mmCIF file of C-alpha atoms in Angstrom:
data_model
loop_
_atom_site.group_PDB
_atom_site.id
_atom_site.type_symbol
_atom_site.label_atom_id
_atom_site.label_comp_id
_atom_site.label_asym_id
_atom_site.label_seq_id
_atom_site.Cartn_x
_atom_site.Cartn_y
_atom_site.Cartn_z
ATOM 1 C CA MET V 1 128.932 131.363 129.796
ATOM 2 C CA PRO V 2 125.115 129.850 129.114
ATOM 3 C CA VAL V 3 122.774 127.634 132.184
ATOM 4 C CA ILE V 4 121.659 124.840 130.246
ATOM 5 C CA SER V 5 119.124 121.810 131.086
ATOM 6 C CA ALA V 6 119.570 119.811 127.853
ATOM 7 C CA PRO V 7 123.069 118.762 126.534
ATOM 8 C CA HIS V 8 121.908 120.001 123.025
ATOM 9 C CA ALA V 9 120.630 123.471 124.335
ATOM 10 C CA PHE V 10 125.160 124.673 123.479
ATOM 11 C CA ASN V 11 126.904 124.780 120.590
ATOM 12 C CA GLU V 12 129.614 126.679 119.934
ATOM 13 C CA GLY V 13 129.048 128.029 116.168
ATOM 14 C CA ASP V 14 131.914 131.110 116.188
ATOM 15 C CA LEU V 15 135.042 129.390 116.718
ATOM 16 C CA PHE V 16 137.097 129.808 113.500
ATOM 17 C CA VAL V 17 141.009 128.572 113.489
ATOM 18 C CA ASP V 18 143.556 130.534 110.750
ATOM 19 C CA LEU V 19 145.508 127.636 109.143
ATOM 20 C CA ALA V 20 147.890 129.734 107.120
ATOM 21 C CA SER V 21 150.762 129.053 108.643
ATOM 22 C CA ILE V 22 150.039 125.937 108.765
ATOM 23 C CA CYS V 23 148.851 124.990 105.634
ATOM 24 C CA GLY V 24 150.722 127.858 103.680
ATOM 25 C CA TYR V 25 147.428 129.082 102.317
ATOM 26 C CA PRO V 26 145.155 131.615 102.946
ATOM 27 C CA LEU V 27 142.047 129.402 104.389
ATOM 28 C CA TYR V 28 140.461 129.455 107.582
ATOM 29 C CA LEU V 29 138.397 126.362 109.359
ATOM 30 C CA LYS V 30 135.177 126.622 111.348
ATOM 31 C CA CYS V 31 135.281 124.241 114.039
ATOM 32 C CA GLU V 32 131.823 122.658 114.494
ATOM 33 C CA ALA V 33 133.036 120.266 117.182
ATOM 34 C CA PHE V 34 131.977 122.111 120.559
ATOM 35 C CA ASN V 35 129.211 120.815 121.437
ATOM 36 C CA PHE V 36 128.460 117.685 123.960
ATOM 37 C CA ALA V 37 128.197 115.397 120.936
ATOM 38 C CA GLY V 38 131.590 116.391 119.807
ATOM 39 C CA SER V 39 130.479 117.363 116.106
ATOM 40 C CA ILE V 40 128.143 119.263 113.421
ATOM 41 C CA LYS V 41 125.711 116.108 113.317
ATOM 42 C CA LEU V 42 124.104 118.120 116.759
ATOM 43 C CA LYS V 43 122.606 120.312 114.257
ATOM 44 C CA ALA V 44 121.129 118.254 112.313
ATOM 45 C CA ALA V 45 119.668 115.622 114.582
ATOM 46 C CA ASN V 46 118.221 118.445 116.985
ATOM 47 C CA GLU V 47 116.353 120.040 113.537
ATOM 48 C CA MET V 48 114.945 116.800 112.514
ATOM 49 C CA VAL V 49 113.618 115.262 115.938
ATOM 50 C CA GLU V 50 112.401 118.592 116.808
ATOM 51 C CA SER V 51 110.696 118.266 113.281
ATOM 52 C CA ALA V 52 109.209 114.991 113.871
ATOM 53 C CA GLU V 53 107.677 116.191 117.285
ATOM 54 C CA ARG V 54 106.311 119.271 115.787
ATOM 55 C CA ASP V 55 104.428 116.742 113.060
ATOM 56 C CA GLY V 56 103.730 113.573 115.775
ATOM 57 C CA ILE V 57 105.648 111.132 114.427
ATOM 58 C CA LEU V 58 107.336 110.824 117.596
ATOM 59 C CA THR V 59 105.886 109.353 120.874
ATOM 60 C CA ALA V 60 106.485 108.208 124.397
ATOM 61 C CA ASP V 61 106.394 104.925 122.866
ATOM 62 C CA SER V 62 108.176 105.357 119.819
ATOM 63 C CA VAL V 63 112.082 104.063 119.244
ATOM 64 C CA LEU V 64 114.185 106.192 116.893
ATOM 65 C CA VAL V 65 116.401 104.333 114.601
ATOM 66 C CA GLU V 66 118.808 105.418 112.315
ATOM 67 C CA SER V 67 121.449 103.980 109.896
ATOM 68 C CA SER V 68 124.842 106.146 110.470
ATOM 69 C CA SER V 69 128.523 106.261 110.798
ATOM 70 C CA GLY V 70 129.063 107.703 113.986
ATOM 71 C CA ASN V 71 128.730 111.453 114.725
ATOM 72 C CA LEU V 72 124.591 111.535 113.889
ATOM 73 C CA GLY V 73 124.734 108.102 116.051
ATOM 74 C CA VAL V 74 126.262 110.189 119.012
ATOM 75 C CA ALA V 75 124.078 113.366 118.199
ATOM 76 C CA LEU V 76 121.108 111.000 118.139
ATOM 77 C CA SER V 77 121.942 108.990 120.830
ATOM 78 C CA MET V 78 122.338 112.321 123.579
ATOM 79 C CA ILE V 79 119.130 113.969 122.370
ATOM 80 C CA ALA V 80 117.560 110.631 123.160
ATOM 81 C CA ALA V 81 118.852 110.183 126.672
ATOM 82 C CA SER V 82 118.155 113.836 127.011
ATOM 83 C CA LYS V 83 114.236 113.438 126.254
ATOM 84 C CA GLY V 84 113.608 109.956 127.419
ATOM 85 C CA TYR V 85 113.316 108.355 123.510
ATOM 86 C CA ARG V 86 114.794 104.745 123.132
ATOM 87 C CA PHE V 87 116.999 104.758 120.000
ATOM 88 C CA LEU V 88 119.140 102.084 117.820
ATOM 89 C CA CYS V 89 122.222 102.842 115.451
ATOM 90 C CA VAL V 90 122.864 100.833 112.835
ATOM 91 C CA THR V 91 126.199 101.079 111.785
ATOM 92 C CA ASP V 92 129.137 99.037 109.982
ATOM 93 C CA SER V 93 132.783 97.884 111.224
ATOM 94 C CA ARG V 94 134.065 101.125 110.239
ATOM 95 C CA CYS V 95 132.629 102.966 112.623
ATOM 96 C CA ASN V 96 135.219 103.643 115.336
ATOM 97 C CA LEU V 97 134.960 101.545 118.309
ATOM 98 C CA SER V 98 135.438 105.027 121.398
ATOM 99 C CA THR V 99 132.000 105.956 118.802
ATOM 100 C CA ARG V 100 130.208 102.778 119.269
ATOM 101 C CA LEU V 101 131.346 103.003 123.106
ATOM 102 C CA LEU V 102 130.069 106.407 123.402
ATOM 103 C CA MET V 103 126.918 106.002 122.276
ATOM 104 C CA GLU V 104 126.695 102.789 124.609
ATOM 105 C CA ALA V 105 127.317 105.026 126.981
ATOM 106 C CA LEU V 106 124.232 107.497 126.567
ATOM 107 C CA GLY V 107 122.007 104.559 126.841
ATOM 108 C CA SER V 108 121.508 103.529 122.789
ATOM 109 C CA GLU V 109 121.670 100.187 121.574
ATOM 110 C CA VAL V 110 124.748 100.018 118.579
ATOM 111 C CA HIS V 111 123.747 97.326 115.663
ATOM 112 C CA ILE V 112 126.523 96.514 113.606
ATOM 113 C CA VAL V 113 126.239 95.178 109.554
ATOM 114 C CA ALA V 114 129.096 92.666 108.687
ATOM 115 C CA ASP V 115 128.182 92.474 104.581
ATOM 116 C CA GLN V 116 128.426 94.979 102.070
ATOM 117 C CA ASP V 117 126.333 96.305 99.313
ATOM 118 C CA SER V 118 126.379 96.284 95.590
ATOM 119 C CA ASN V 119 128.675 99.079 95.531
ATOM 120 C CA GLY V 120 131.396 97.405 98.157
ATOM 121 C CA GLY V 121 130.202 99.681 101.217
ATOM 122 C CA PHE V 122 127.849 98.854 103.860
ATOM 123 C CA LEU V 123 124.938 101.839 103.503
ATOM 124 C CA GLY V 124 123.026 100.045 101.674
ATOM 125 C CA THR V 125 122.814 96.761 103.890
ATOM 126 C CA ARG V 126 122.094 99.198 107.014
ATOM 127 C CA ILE V 127 119.214 100.893 105.413
ATOM 128 C CA GLU V 128 117.754 97.386 104.540
ATOM 129 C CA TYR V 129 117.994 96.909 108.350
ATOM 130 C CA VAL V 130 116.804 99.860 109.555
ATOM 131 C CA ARG V 131 113.686 99.433 106.465
ATOM 132 C CA ASN V 132 112.982 95.658 107.562
ATOM 133 C CA LEU V 133 113.182 97.043 111.119
ATOM 134 C CA CYS V 134 110.617 99.530 111.001
ATOM 135 C CA ALA V 135 108.400 97.260 108.836
ATOM 136 C CA SER V 136 108.221 94.453 111.286
ATOM 137 C CA ASP V 137 107.083 97.124 114.066
ATOM 138 C CA ASP V 138 105.711 100.099 113.993
ATOM 139 C CA ARG V 139 106.874 101.595 117.199
ATOM 140 C CA TYR V 140 110.236 102.497 115.842
ATOM 141 C CA VAL V 141 110.725 105.883 113.852
ATOM 142 C CA TRP V 142 113.692 106.624 111.392
ATOM 143 C CA LEU V 143 114.575 109.847 110.712
ATOM 144 C CA SER V 144 116.373 109.273 107.163
ATOM 145 C CA GLN V 145 119.067 111.831 107.472
ATOM 146 C CA TYR V 146 120.030 110.422 103.972
ATOM 147 C CA THR V 147 116.226 112.167 102.834
ATOM 148 C CA ASN V 148 115.127 114.658 105.901
ATOM 149 C CA ALA V 149 114.382 117.946 104.545
ATOM 150 C CA GLY V 150 115.852 118.594 108.447
ATOM 151 C CA ASN V 151 118.989 117.479 107.458
ATOM 152 C CA TRP V 152 119.678 120.561 105.611
ATOM 153 C CA LEU V 153 117.505 123.298 106.901
ATOM 154 C CA ALA V 154 119.937 122.746 109.875
ATOM 155 C CA HIS V 155 122.925 124.477 108.194
ATOM 156 C CA TYR V 156 120.645 126.809 106.285
ATOM 157 C CA ARG V 157 119.621 128.153 109.438
ATOM 158 C CA THR V 158 122.642 128.175 111.784
ATOM 159 C CA THR V 159 126.030 126.977 109.834
ATOM 160 C CA ALA V 160 125.867 129.650 106.885
ATOM 161 C CA PRO V 161 124.764 132.332 108.620
ATOM 162 C CA GLU V 162 127.380 131.807 111.341
ATOM 163 C CA ILE V 163 129.855 132.095 108.479
ATOM 164 C CA THR V 164 128.639 134.497 106.494
ATOM 165 C CA ARG V 165 128.606 136.912 110.533
ATOM 166 C CA ARG V 166 132.040 136.755 110.493
ATOM 167 C CA PHE V 167 133.733 136.474 107.070
ATOM 168 C CA PRO V 168 130.505 138.725 105.278
ATOM 169 C CA ASP V 169 132.947 138.738 102.509
ATOM 170 C CA LEU V 170 133.500 135.211 101.934
ATOM 171 C CA ASP V 171 134.353 134.141 98.088
ATOM 172 C CA VAL V 172 134.850 130.510 98.827
ATOM 173 C CA LEU V 173 133.387 127.764 100.707
ATOM 174 C CA PHE V 174 134.807 124.188 101.418
ATOM 175 C CA VAL V 175 132.322 121.439 102.443
ATOM 176 C CA GLY V 176 132.687 117.456 103.086
ATOM 177 C CA ALA V 177 130.414 115.448 101.576
ATOM 178 C CA GLY V 178 128.337 112.837 102.943
ATOM 179 C CA THR V 179 124.585 112.682 102.971
ATOM 180 C CA THR V 180 125.515 116.999 101.349
ATOM 181 C CA GLY V 181 123.428 117.774 104.397
ATOM 182 C CA THR V 182 125.605 120.426 104.969
ATOM 183 C CA LEU V 183 126.803 121.146 101.695
ATOM 184 C CA MET V 184 122.995 121.750 100.365
ATOM 185 C CA GLY V 185 122.366 123.747 103.258
ATOM 186 C CA CYS V 186 125.229 126.251 102.562
ATOM 187 C CA ALA V 187 124.642 126.163 99.328
ATOM 188 C CA ARG V 188 121.561 127.015 99.291
ATOM 189 C CA TYR V 189 122.275 129.770 101.673
ATOM 190 C CA PHE V 190 124.687 131.060 99.530
ATOM 191 C CA ARG V 191 122.934 131.040 96.156
ATOM 192 C CA GLU V 192 120.761 133.781 98.010
ATOM 193 C CA TYR V 193 123.845 135.512 99.256
ATOM 194 C CA HIS V 194 124.138 139.599 98.814
ATOM 195 C CA ARG V 195 127.651 138.182 96.744
ATOM 196 C CA PRO V 196 128.637 135.532 94.713
ATOM 197 C CA VAL V 197 130.396 132.494 96.670
ATOM 198 C CA ARG V 198 132.160 129.821 94.922
ATOM 199 C CA ILE V 199 130.747 126.017 96.604
ATOM 200 C CA VAL V 200 133.557 123.672 96.986
ATOM 201 C CA ALA V 201 132.263 119.926 97.665
ATOM 202 C CA VAL V 202 134.709 117.616 98.922
ATOM 203 C CA ASP V 203 134.153 114.137 98.771
ATOM 204 C CA ALA V 204 136.241 111.175 99.054
ATOM 205 C CA VAL V 205 137.548 108.656 95.772
ATOM 206 C CA GLY V 206 135.866 105.409 96.112
ATOM 207 C CA SER V 207 132.721 107.178 96.658
ATOM 208 C CA VAL V 208 129.705 107.443 94.354
ATOM 209 C CA ALA V 209 128.632 110.845 95.305
ATOM 210 C CA PHE V 210 129.067 112.029 92.766
ATOM 211 C CA GLY V 211 129.426 109.614 90.437
ATOM 212 C CA GLY V 212 132.223 107.397 89.525
ATOM 213 C CA GLU V 213 133.425 103.629 90.438
ATOM 214 C CA PRO V 214 133.592 102.637 94.054
ATOM 215 C CA GLY V 215 136.475 101.835 95.941
ATOM 216 C CA ARG V 216 137.757 101.033 99.364
ATOM 217 C CA ARG V 217 137.145 103.612 102.091
ATOM 218 C CA MET V 218 138.142 102.882 105.574
ATOM 219 C CA ILE V 219 137.443 106.147 107.207
ATOM 220 C CA PRO V 220 134.203 106.984 108.577
ATOM 221 C CA GLY V 221 132.287 110.649 107.926
ATOM 222 C CA LEU V 222 132.516 111.827 104.382
ATOM 223 C CA GLY V 223 131.547 109.862 101.256
ATOM 224 C CA MET V 224 128.712 107.595 99.599
ATOM 225 C CA SER V 225 127.877 104.055 97.886
ATOM 226 C CA MET V 226 124.826 105.582 96.299
ATOM 227 C CA ARG V 227 124.021 108.878 95.020
ATOM 228 C CA PRO V 228 122.856 111.109 98.158
ATOM 229 C CA PRO V 229 118.644 111.987 97.589
ATOM 230 C CA LEU V 230 119.481 115.397 99.042
ATOM 231 C CA LEU V 231 122.237 116.259 96.198
ATOM 232 C CA ASP V 232 121.405 118.945 94.198
ATOM 233 C CA GLU V 233 124.311 119.397 91.417
ATOM 234 C CA SER V 234 122.961 122.593 90.493
ATOM 235 C CA PHE V 235 124.199 124.662 93.898
ATOM 236 C CA VAL V 236 127.447 123.121 93.339
ATOM 237 C CA ASP V 237 130.057 124.688 91.426
ATOM 238 C CA GLU V 238 133.302 122.258 91.773
ATOM 239 C CA VAL V 239 134.125 118.783 93.516
ATOM 240 C CA ILE V 240 137.577 117.768 94.458
ATOM 241 C CA ARG V 241 138.110 114.037 95.232
ATOM 242 C CA VAL V 242 140.665 113.195 98.099
ATOM 243 C CA GLU V 243 142.699 110.221 99.020
ATOM 244 C CA GLU V 244 143.019 108.416 102.131
ATOM 245 C CA THR V 245 146.542 108.525 102.703
ATOM 246 C CA ASP V 246 146.289 112.520 101.763
ATOM 247 C CA THR V 247 143.548 112.627 103.979
ATOM 248 C CA ILE V 248 145.686 111.439 107.242
ATOM 249 C CA ARG V 249 148.401 113.082 106.170
ATOM 250 C CA MET V 250 146.606 116.147 106.497
ATOM 251 C CA CYS V 251 145.453 115.314 110.064
ATOM 252 C CA HIS V 252 148.984 114.602 111.446
ATOM 253 C CA ARG V 253 150.103 117.674 109.930
ATOM 254 C CA LEU V 254 147.332 119.512 111.850
ATOM 255 C CA ALA V 255 147.969 117.700 114.633
ATOM 256 C CA ARG V 256 152.012 118.684 115.140
ATOM 257 C CA HIS V 257 150.892 121.561 115.431
ATOM 258 C CA GLY V 258 148.290 121.210 118.130
ATOM 259 C CA PHE V 259 144.664 119.999 116.623
ATOM 260 C CA LEU V 260 143.981 116.959 116.486
ATOM 261 C CA PHE V 261 140.641 117.285 114.054
ATOM 262 C CA GLY V 262 138.682 113.948 112.673
ATOM 263 C CA GLY V 263 139.380 112.175 109.439
ATOM 264 C CA SER V 264 136.417 114.506 107.599
ATOM 265 C CA THR V 265 138.294 117.393 108.680
ATOM 266 C CA GLY V 266 141.279 115.976 107.594
ATOM 267 C CA THR V 267 139.736 115.137 103.746
ATOM 268 C CA VAL V 268 138.077 119.158 103.402
ATOM 269 C CA VAL V 269 141.227 120.839 104.380
ATOM 270 C CA SER V 270 143.461 118.763 102.264
ATOM 271 C CA GLY V 271 141.102 119.438 98.877
ATOM 272 C CA ALA V 272 140.928 123.354 100.246
ATOM 273 C CA THR V 273 144.817 123.195 100.482
ATOM 274 C CA ASP V 274 144.933 121.552 96.604
ATOM 275 C CA TRP V 275 142.574 123.964 94.939
ATOM 276 C CA LEU V 276 144.310 127.311 97.476
ATOM 277 C CA SER V 277 147.069 125.665 95.773
ATOM 278 C CA ARG V 278 146.037 126.053 91.780
ATOM 279 C CA HIS V 279 143.753 129.032 92.113
ATOM 280 C CA GLY V 280 144.039 130.455 95.794
ATOM 281 C CA THR V 281 145.588 134.245 96.171
ATOM 282 C CA ARG V 282 146.366 136.658 99.474
ATOM 283 C CA ASP V 283 143.191 138.453 99.212
ATOM 284 C CA ILE V 284 140.811 136.090 98.555
ATOM 285 C CA THR V 285 138.666 134.824 101.759
ATOM 286 C CA ALA V 286 138.319 130.747 101.877
ATOM 287 C CA VAL V 287 136.697 128.736 105.118
ATOM 288 C CA ALA V 288 136.972 125.356 105.388
ATOM 289 C CA ILE V 289 134.192 123.440 107.486
ATOM 290 C CA ALA V 290 135.363 120.656 110.173
ATOM 291 C CA PRO V 291 133.121 118.707 111.621
ATOM 292 C CA ASP V 292 134.461 116.676 114.772
ATOM 293 C CA LEU V 293 137.561 116.351 116.665
ATOM 294 C CA GLY V 294 140.432 113.567 116.625
ATOM 295 C CA GLU V 295 139.476 111.960 119.706
ATOM 296 C CA ARG V 296 137.568 109.258 118.106
ATOM 297 C CA TYR V 297 140.168 107.879 115.658
ATOM 298 C CA LEU V 298 143.074 107.331 118.111
ATOM 299 C CA ASP V 299 142.556 103.726 117.284
ATOM 300 C CA THR V 300 142.260 104.704 113.662
ATOM 301 C CA ILE V 301 143.945 107.777 112.129
ATOM 302 C CA TYR V 302 146.493 107.969 115.007
ATOM 303 C CA GLN V 303 147.144 104.559 115.123
ATOM 304 C CA THR V 304 150.664 103.470 113.793
ATOM 305 C CA ASN V 305 149.520 99.446 113.477
ATOM 306 C CA TRP V 306 145.921 100.601 111.854
ATOM 307 C CA LEU V 307 147.886 102.920 109.281
ATOM 308 C CA GLN V 308 150.407 100.534 107.978
ATOM 309 C CA ASP V 309 148.214 97.274 108.061
ATOM 310 C CA LEU V 310 145.938 99.720 105.633
ATOM 311 C CA TYR V 311 148.361 102.352 103.915
ATOM 312 C CA GLY V 312 151.700 100.708 104.345
ATOM 313 C CA ASP V 313 154.675 101.929 106.147
ATOM 314 C CA GLN V 314 155.366 104.874 104.266
ATOM 315 C CA VAL V 315 152.179 106.595 104.391
ATOM 316 C CA LEU V 316 153.488 108.964 107.031
ATOM 317 C CA ALA V 317 157.064 109.257 105.251
ATOM 318 C CA THR V 318 156.530 111.573 102.613
ATOM 319 C CA GLU V 319 158.640 115.119 103.485
ATOM 320 C CA GLU V 320 155.568 116.878 102.505
ATOM 321 C CA SER V 321 153.321 116.016 103.741
ATOM 322 C CA VAL V 322 154.443 118.229 107.417
ATOM 323 C CA ARG V 323 155.691 120.454 105.489
ATOM 324 C CA PRO V 324 153.251 123.364 104.340
ATOM 325 C CA LYS V 325 153.555 125.461 100.973
ATOM 326 C CA PRO V 326 154.262 128.886 101.212
ATOM 327 C CA LEU V 327 152.390 131.208 100.301
ATOM 328 C CA PRO V 328 151.661 132.821 96.777
ATOM 329 C CA ARG V 329 154.642 136.004 96.850
ATOM 330 C CA GLU V 330 152.154 138.100 94.910
ATOM 331 C CA ALA V 331 148.630 138.468 95.046
ATOM 332 C CA LYS V 332 146.913 138.031 91.589
ATOM 333 C CA PRO V 333 145.143 141.000 90.570
ATOM 334 C CA ALA V 334 140.924 139.836 91.034
ATOM 335 C CA SER V 335 140.279 139.766 87.533
ATOM 336 C CA SER V 336 142.420 136.149 87.046
ATOM 337 C CA ARG V 337 140.357 134.182 90.270
ATOM 338 C CA ALA V 338 138.406 131.484 89.125
ATOM 339 C CA PRO V 339 135.028 132.259 87.410
ATOM 340 C CA VAL V 340 132.517 131.510 90.065
ATOM 341 C CA ARG V 341 130.063 129.036 87.837
ATOM 342 C CA ARG V 342 126.504 129.583 88.454
ATOM 343 C CA ARG V 343 123.322 126.872 87.452
ATOM 344 C CA SER V 344 120.270 127.684 87.121
ATOM 345 C CA PRO V 345 118.527 125.332 89.544
#
């Protein structure tokens, strides 16, 4: 094991879980939560902070400020504490209580907005608050995960290469879409890869990231109430949208097998399982990315009263939600696979 002096110096990038026996289809899950920030957001946070330091944007008097639904806020809180910066996280009421308490324990300030934006989300309100704050005091430095190239560059440099080292013959990659930093970094990398890899974006129903009507979303992490500025759909082969009830059922299915994952992971695995049920074969190599673990969701996704209040008494009653579907009896010939679509940039 390494010996480190800063918390962001450690991040386990080579842990995968074989989900075939749980989901019934060939799927490997890349686990990104094994670092001191507890999520994949450590990669983007570290890249954006170091870039701002190199460019001279961050100084000893600077106050970092960022809009976050949770995990990036925790990652920036940890880095700020380690480097001696002040940090203000602007979030909303959907942010898990444990996440807010964790940021405060790390010495950060947390501001919670209450008013929804025109799309029924909180993102627009959060961003407006950050912009007004920066306009009022030039000590505030907004890294802007929504527009910062470091967000996707971190995954181009780390996440995608980590996947290819373990699975050089990758066929399809499932990536959750929030700010689309992870999605764009991996998609750009695989566009340059030596063999075609199908990139499937997984979004939440009610998100407007890829268009469509806005709707209620109660689980933080994936989905946006605006089009992500980083998104370039020419790098994406397909988009799958997942209902929050399916997210919850997948989280509980995984938990019944000893794997406690967060809401974003439940969404991605649910979308991947649905795709594989329609396209998967025994010989396909499929990977999904798990952004975080489930401890921060104990008072929401894994709390019975919260689930019943928002989704009704039957949200976990479906027998199918805990029973994996069987693997296909016979592998389809390679020519029967869904073709990889490539769009010009």
